[in-house]
Amino acid sequence: MLEQPNRAPKSAAKRRCKPMHFENVVLKINGIELIQHINCTLQATGKTIVLGPNGAGKSLFLRLMSGLMEPTSGSITGGLEEQGSLAHLDQLSGTPCMSLVFQNPVMLRRTAFENIAFVLRHHRVARHEIAAKVDAALAIARLQTRGQVPARRLSGGEQQRLALARTLIVNPHALLLDEPTASLDPLSTSIVEDMIEQADQMGTKIVLVTHDIKQAKRMADDILFIHLGEVLAHKSKRAFSKTREASRRRPISMAAYQRNKVLTKGALKIGQANSNRN
């Protein structure tokens, strides 16, 4: 049984999601089992970091969460609603909302300002309120001087910040991010992380996929480690950091030893990849 992170929840007034439960979830594509019997619970608030090497199944896990993919077997319950789709996009009219940000954002063929204004118009925000809301969102993303620039002419880091600002303008209940800073410079990475922290403080549930251990340590409340489609650990950040040290101090079963060995190898592989990149 995987250890569930023991973290004090935020106030009930801020909690806007229900815990999400994965029960024996399997995903097969072309007969190949890519997600293997996952059992875990993601709490209603806080920042869950999904960590693992390339090809581990992190992005597939996120797509299962968002409802973009259906499991082959098993069940996923909780989240925004006990029944129905988890991917509604109507938070401004009161319906629960789950937003997903990809590593490579898609920009509309219009200015940065209009990329955000488009979302507000879609949600029928009063015309006289739109400019102020967009200006505030651009300021949070530190793009206040780039509002009239065509979005597709922005740098990669600016586009990702714009995509995140566009997502957060609907004040989502849950924010899922698939390696949002993987190709960003340090400044844009810092700004994106600040924006995510602000969303967390507003009660938005954060689930962020990364293979960057340093980022996981900076941001996580709890860490879920995936390797070869399996969840090998789900612990608080502090407990996760002590896993290797604790394993040296106490006798463990051969099965637990092998699992911890894979976990350690996976973590080392991530660290080596990051060192080579830098």
Short mmCIF file of C-alpha atoms in Angstrom, two decimals:
data_model
loop_
_atom_site.label_atom_id
_atom_site.label_comp_id
_atom_site.label_asym_id
_atom_site.label_seq_id
_atom_site.Cartn_x
_atom_site.Cartn_y
_atom_site.Cartn_z
CA MET A 1 0.00 0.00 0.00
CA LEU A 2 1.47 3.34 -0.99
CA GLU A 3 1.86 5.91 1.76
CA GLN A 4 -0.55 8.80 1.27
CA PRO A 5 0.88 12.23 2.06
CA ASN A 6 -0.15 13.48 5.49
CA ARG A 7 -0.62 17.18 4.89
CA ALA A 8 -2.92 19.57 6.70
CA PRO A 9 -5.65 20.67 4.29
CA LYS A 10 -6.39 24.29 3.55
CA SER A 11 -9.48 25.87 4.99
CA ALA A 12 -12.79 24.42 3.85
CA ALA A 13 -13.73 27.83 2.50
CA LYS A 14 -10.96 27.59 -0.07
CA ARG A 15 -11.46 23.95 -1.04
CA ARG A 16 -13.26 23.83 -4.40
CA CYS A 17 -12.54 20.27 -5.55
CA LYS A 18 -13.14 16.88 -4.04
CA PRO A 19 -10.27 14.43 -3.56
CA MET A 20 -9.72 12.39 -6.73
CA HIS A 21 -9.42 8.64 -6.36
CA PHE A 22 -7.69 6.32 -8.84
CA GLU A 23 -8.75 2.73 -8.23
CA ASN A 24 -6.85 0.00 -10.08
CA VAL A 25 -6.62 2.22 -13.19
CA VAL A 26 -5.16 0.59 -16.31
CA LEU A 27 -4.62 2.19 -19.71
CA LYS A 28 -3.83 0.08 -22.77
CA ILE A 29 -3.07 1.44 -26.22
CA ASN A 30 -2.74 -1.02 -29.11
CA GLY A 31 -2.68 -3.83 -26.57
CA ILE A 32 0.27 -2.35 -24.66
CA GLU A 33 -0.30 -1.57 -20.98
CA LEU A 34 1.06 1.95 -20.51
CA ILE A 35 -0.57 2.69 -17.15
CA GLN A 36 -0.43 -0.22 -14.72
CA HIS A 37 -2.98 -0.67 -11.95
CA ILE A 38 -2.65 2.78 -10.39
CA ASN A 39 -4.17 3.25 -6.94
CA CYS A 40 -3.80 6.69 -5.38
CA THR A 41 -5.73 9.64 -4.00
CA LEU A 42 -5.03 13.27 -4.85
CA GLN A 43 -6.18 15.67 -2.16
CA ALA A 44 -8.60 18.53 -2.85
CA THR A 45 -6.06 21.32 -2.38
CA GLY A 46 -2.34 21.91 -2.58
CA LYS A 47 0.34 21.28 -5.18
CA THR A 48 0.84 17.69 -6.30
CA ILE A 49 3.99 17.20 -8.37
CA VAL A 50 3.98 14.19 -10.71
CA LEU A 51 7.62 13.21 -11.07
CA GLY A 52 9.33 10.60 -13.20
CA PRO A 53 11.74 10.02 -16.10
CA ASN A 54 10.80 10.52 -19.74
CA GLY A 55 8.34 7.91 -20.97
CA ALA A 56 7.21 7.01 -17.45
CA GLY A 57 3.53 7.75 -18.12
CA LYS A 58 3.26 11.15 -16.44
CA SER A 59 1.46 12.88 -19.31
CA LEU A 60 -0.90 9.93 -19.75
CA PHE A 61 -1.73 10.17 -16.05
CA LEU A 62 -2.59 13.84 -16.53
CA ARG A 63 -4.79 13.11 -19.53
CA LEU A 64 -6.66 10.48 -17.55
CA MET A 65 -7.20 13.03 -14.80
CA SER A 66 -8.53 15.64 -17.19
CA GLY A 67 -10.91 13.25 -18.95
CA LEU A 68 -9.11 13.56 -22.30
CA MET A 69 -8.52 9.81 -22.12
CA GLU A 70 -10.63 7.05 -20.60
CA PRO A 71 -9.01 4.20 -18.65
CA THR A 72 -9.19 0.72 -20.13
CA SER A 73 -10.22 -0.56 -16.72
CA GLY A 74 -10.52 0.71 -13.18
CA SER A 75 -12.22 3.91 -12.05
CA ILE A 76 -11.43 7.58 -11.44
CA THR A 77 -13.84 9.30 -9.06
CA GLY A 78 -14.08 12.60 -7.25
CA GLY A 79 -12.39 15.72 -8.54
CA LEU A 80 -14.84 18.37 -9.68
CA GLU A 81 -17.97 16.23 -9.73
CA GLU A 82 -18.84 12.73 -8.60
CA GLN A 83 -20.55 12.14 -11.92
CA GLY A 84 -20.12 13.48 -15.43
CA SER A 85 -17.20 15.04 -17.25
CA LEU A 86 -14.31 16.55 -15.31
CA ALA A 87 -13.41 19.01 -18.04
CA HIS A 88 -16.09 21.71 -17.90
CA LEU A 89 -15.00 25.21 -18.89
CA ASP A 90 -17.67 27.43 -17.43
CA GLN A 91 -16.31 28.58 -14.08
CA LEU A 92 -17.40 32.20 -14.60
CA SER A 93 -21.02 31.08 -14.67
CA GLY A 94 -20.58 28.86 -11.62
CA THR A 95 -19.87 25.43 -13.13
CA PRO A 96 -16.74 23.58 -11.89
CA CYS A 97 -13.76 24.04 -14.17
CA MET A 98 -10.60 22.02 -14.77
CA SER A 99 -7.95 23.66 -16.96
CA LEU A 100 -5.00 21.98 -18.69
CA VAL A 101 -1.80 23.71 -19.81
CA PHE A 102 0.54 21.90 -22.21
CA GLN A 103 4.30 22.22 -22.65
CA ASN A 104 3.82 23.79 -26.09
CA PRO A 105 0.98 26.34 -25.87
CA VAL A 106 -1.39 27.05 -28.74
CA MET A 107 -1.74 30.76 -29.48
CA LEU A 108 -4.73 32.23 -31.29
CA ARG A 109 -3.98 34.36 -34.37
CA ARG A 110 -4.46 37.65 -32.56
CA THR A 111 -2.70 39.88 -30.05
CA ALA A 112 -1.75 38.82 -26.56
CA PHE A 113 -4.53 41.06 -25.22
CA GLU A 114 -7.11 39.48 -27.52
CA ASN A 115 -6.02 35.95 -26.61
CA ILE A 116 -7.24 36.59 -23.07
CA ALA A 117 -10.21 38.79 -24.04
CA PHE A 118 -11.49 35.98 -26.26
CA VAL A 119 -11.92 33.73 -23.22
CA LEU A 120 -13.81 36.40 -21.28
CA ARG A 121 -16.15 37.07 -24.20
CA HIS A 122 -16.80 33.34 -24.50
CA HIS A 123 -17.88 33.37 -20.86
CA ARG A 124 -20.09 36.40 -21.47
CA VAL A 125 -18.24 38.78 -19.19
CA ALA A 126 -19.65 42.31 -19.46
CA ARG A 127 -17.87 44.27 -22.19
CA HIS A 128 -16.96 47.16 -19.88
CA GLU A 129 -15.16 44.75 -17.49
CA ILE A 130 -12.99 42.96 -20.05
CA ALA A 131 -10.18 45.50 -20.51
CA ALA A 132 -9.47 45.79 -16.78
CA LYS A 133 -9.49 42.01 -16.31
CA VAL A 134 -7.16 41.44 -19.26
CA ASP A 135 -4.76 44.18 -18.12
CA ALA A 136 -4.60 42.62 -14.65
CA ALA A 137 -3.92 39.16 -16.12
CA LEU A 138 -1.15 40.51 -18.37
CA ALA A 139 0.42 42.28 -15.39
CA ILE A 140 0.51 39.06 -13.35
CA ALA A 141 2.28 37.37 -16.28
CA ARG A 142 4.58 40.41 -16.60
CA LEU A 143 3.37 40.99 -20.14
CA GLN A 144 1.78 44.40 -19.57
CA THR A 145 3.92 45.97 -22.30
CA ARG A 146 3.27 43.15 -24.78
CA GLY A 147 -0.51 43.27 -24.98
CA GLN A 148 -0.67 44.54 -28.56
CA VAL A 149 1.99 42.18 -29.91
CA PRO A 150 0.69 39.26 -32.03
CA ALA A 151 0.78 36.29 -29.67
CA ARG A 152 2.64 34.08 -32.13
CA ARG A 153 5.49 36.60 -32.28
CA LEU A 154 6.14 36.37 -28.55
CA SER A 155 9.09 34.35 -27.28
CA GLY A 156 8.51 30.82 -26.06
CA GLY A 157 8.60 31.92 -22.43
CA GLU A 158 6.20 34.78 -23.08
CA GLN A 159 3.80 32.47 -24.89
CA GLN A 160 3.76 30.05 -21.97
CA ARG A 161 3.11 32.88 -19.52
CA LEU A 162 0.30 34.13 -21.76
CA ALA A 163 -1.19 30.64 -22.00
CA LEU A 164 -1.16 30.36 -18.21
CA ALA A 165 -2.69 33.83 -17.77
CA ARG A 166 -5.39 32.90 -20.30
CA THR A 167 -6.11 29.73 -18.33
CA LEU A 168 -6.19 31.40 -14.93
CA ILE A 169 -8.56 34.15 -16.09
CA VAL A 170 -11.46 31.69 -15.57
CA ASN A 171 -10.32 31.02 -11.98
CA PRO A 172 -10.28 27.22 -12.42
CA HIS A 173 -11.02 24.82 -9.58
CA ALA A 174 -8.13 22.62 -10.73
CA LEU A 175 -5.08 23.44 -12.85
CA LEU A 176 -3.19 20.63 -14.60
CA LEU A 177 0.19 21.47 -16.11
CA ASP A 178 2.23 19.20 -18.36
CA GLU A 179 5.89 20.26 -18.01
CA PRO A 180 5.05 23.96 -18.42
CA THR A 181 8.63 25.15 -17.84
CA ALA A 182 10.56 22.38 -19.62
CA SER A 183 12.03 24.67 -22.29
CA LEU A 184 11.89 28.04 -20.53
CA ASP A 185 14.67 30.36 -19.41
CA PRO A 186 15.13 30.94 -15.65
CA LEU A 187 13.20 34.24 -15.65
CA SER A 188 10.11 32.81 -17.34
CA THR A 189 10.34 29.70 -15.16
CA SER A 190 10.32 31.89 -12.05
CA ILE A 191 7.34 33.91 -13.29
CA VAL A 192 5.35 30.78 -14.20
CA GLU A 193 6.07 29.26 -10.80
CA ASP A 194 4.95 32.49 -9.10
CA MET A 195 1.68 32.40 -11.07
CA ILE A 196 1.10 28.80 -10.04
CA GLU A 197 1.78 29.67 -6.39
CA GLN A 198 -0.79 32.48 -6.57
CA ALA A 199 -3.38 30.09 -8.01
CA ASP A 200 -2.64 27.67 -5.19
CA GLN A 201 -3.22 30.42 -2.63
CA MET A 202 -6.64 31.07 -4.20
CA GLY A 203 -7.62 27.44 -3.54
CA THR A 204 -6.99 26.02 -7.01
CA LYS A 205 -5.82 22.43 -6.92
CA ILE A 206 -2.46 22.16 -8.73
CA VAL A 207 -1.19 19.02 -10.46
CA LEU A 208 2.13 19.66 -12.22
CA VAL A 209 4.08 17.13 -14.28
CA THR A 210 7.86 17.52 -14.36
CA HIS A 211 11.08 15.54 -14.51
CA ASP A 212 12.97 18.32 -12.71
CA ILE A 213 13.72 17.23 -9.14
CA LYS A 214 14.77 20.74 -8.12
CA GLN A 215 11.45 22.16 -9.29
CA ALA A 216 9.61 19.42 -7.42
CA LYS A 217 11.44 20.32 -4.21
CA ARG A 218 10.69 24.02 -4.71
CA MET A 219 7.00 23.66 -5.39
CA ALA A 220 5.56 20.42 -4.06
CA ASP A 221 3.27 19.79 -1.15
CA ASP A 222 3.26 16.13 -2.15
CA ILE A 223 5.10 14.14 -4.80
CA LEU A 224 3.74 11.26 -6.86
CA PHE A 225 6.54 9.26 -8.53
CA ILE A 226 5.68 7.31 -11.69
CA HIS A 227 7.97 4.84 -13.45
CA LEU A 228 7.01 2.54 -16.34
CA GLY A 229 3.35 3.40 -15.88
CA GLU A 230 3.32 2.52 -12.18
CA VAL A 231 3.01 4.75 -9.14
CA LEU A 232 5.98 3.76 -7.00
CA ALA A 233 5.57 6.40 -4.31
CA HIS A 234 3.14 9.08 -3.21
CA LYS A 235 4.37 11.02 -0.22
CA SER A 236 4.76 14.48 1.22
CA LYS A 237 7.75 16.36 -0.12
CA ARG A 238 9.63 15.88 3.14
CA ALA A 239 8.90 12.15 3.35
CA PHE A 240 9.82 11.65 -0.31
CA SER A 241 13.21 13.32 0.24
CA LYS A 242 13.93 10.95 3.14
CA THR A 243 12.93 7.77 1.30
CA ARG A 244 16.43 6.73 0.31
CA GLU A 245 17.96 7.61 3.69
CA ALA A 246 15.29 5.71 5.61
CA SER A 247 15.68 2.62 3.43
CA ARG A 248 19.30 2.30 4.59
CA ARG A 249 18.35 2.20 8.26
CA ARG A 250 15.78 -0.59 8.41
CA PRO A 251 15.42 -4.11 7.03
CA ILE A 252 12.97 -4.31 4.14
CA SER A 253 11.45 -7.08 2.09
CA MET A 254 12.97 -8.04 -1.25
CA ALA A 255 9.91 -6.65 -3.06
CA ALA A 256 10.26 -3.34 -1.24
CA TYR A 257 14.00 -3.34 -1.93
CA GLN A 258 13.47 -3.81 -5.66
CA ARG A 259 10.81 -1.09 -5.74
CA ASN A 260 13.07 1.35 -3.88
CA LYS A 261 15.97 0.44 -6.20
CA VAL A 262 13.88 1.37 -9.25
CA LEU A 263 12.75 4.58 -7.54
CA THR A 264 16.35 5.55 -6.78
CA LYS A 265 17.54 4.71 -10.30
CA GLY A 266 14.72 6.76 -11.76
CA ALA A 267 15.58 9.74 -9.58
CA LEU A 268 19.27 9.47 -10.51
CA LYS A 269 18.38 9.25 -14.21
CA ILE A 270 16.36 12.47 -13.91
CA GLY A 271 19.20 14.24 -12.10
CA GLN A 272 21.74 13.11 -14.70
CA ALA A 273 19.53 14.29 -17.55
CA ASN A 274 19.12 17.69 -15.92
CA SER A 275 22.89 17.98 -15.39
CA ASN A 276 23.59 17.12 -19.01
CA ARG A 277 21.04 19.72 -20.16
CA ASN A 278 22.68 22.41 -18.03
#
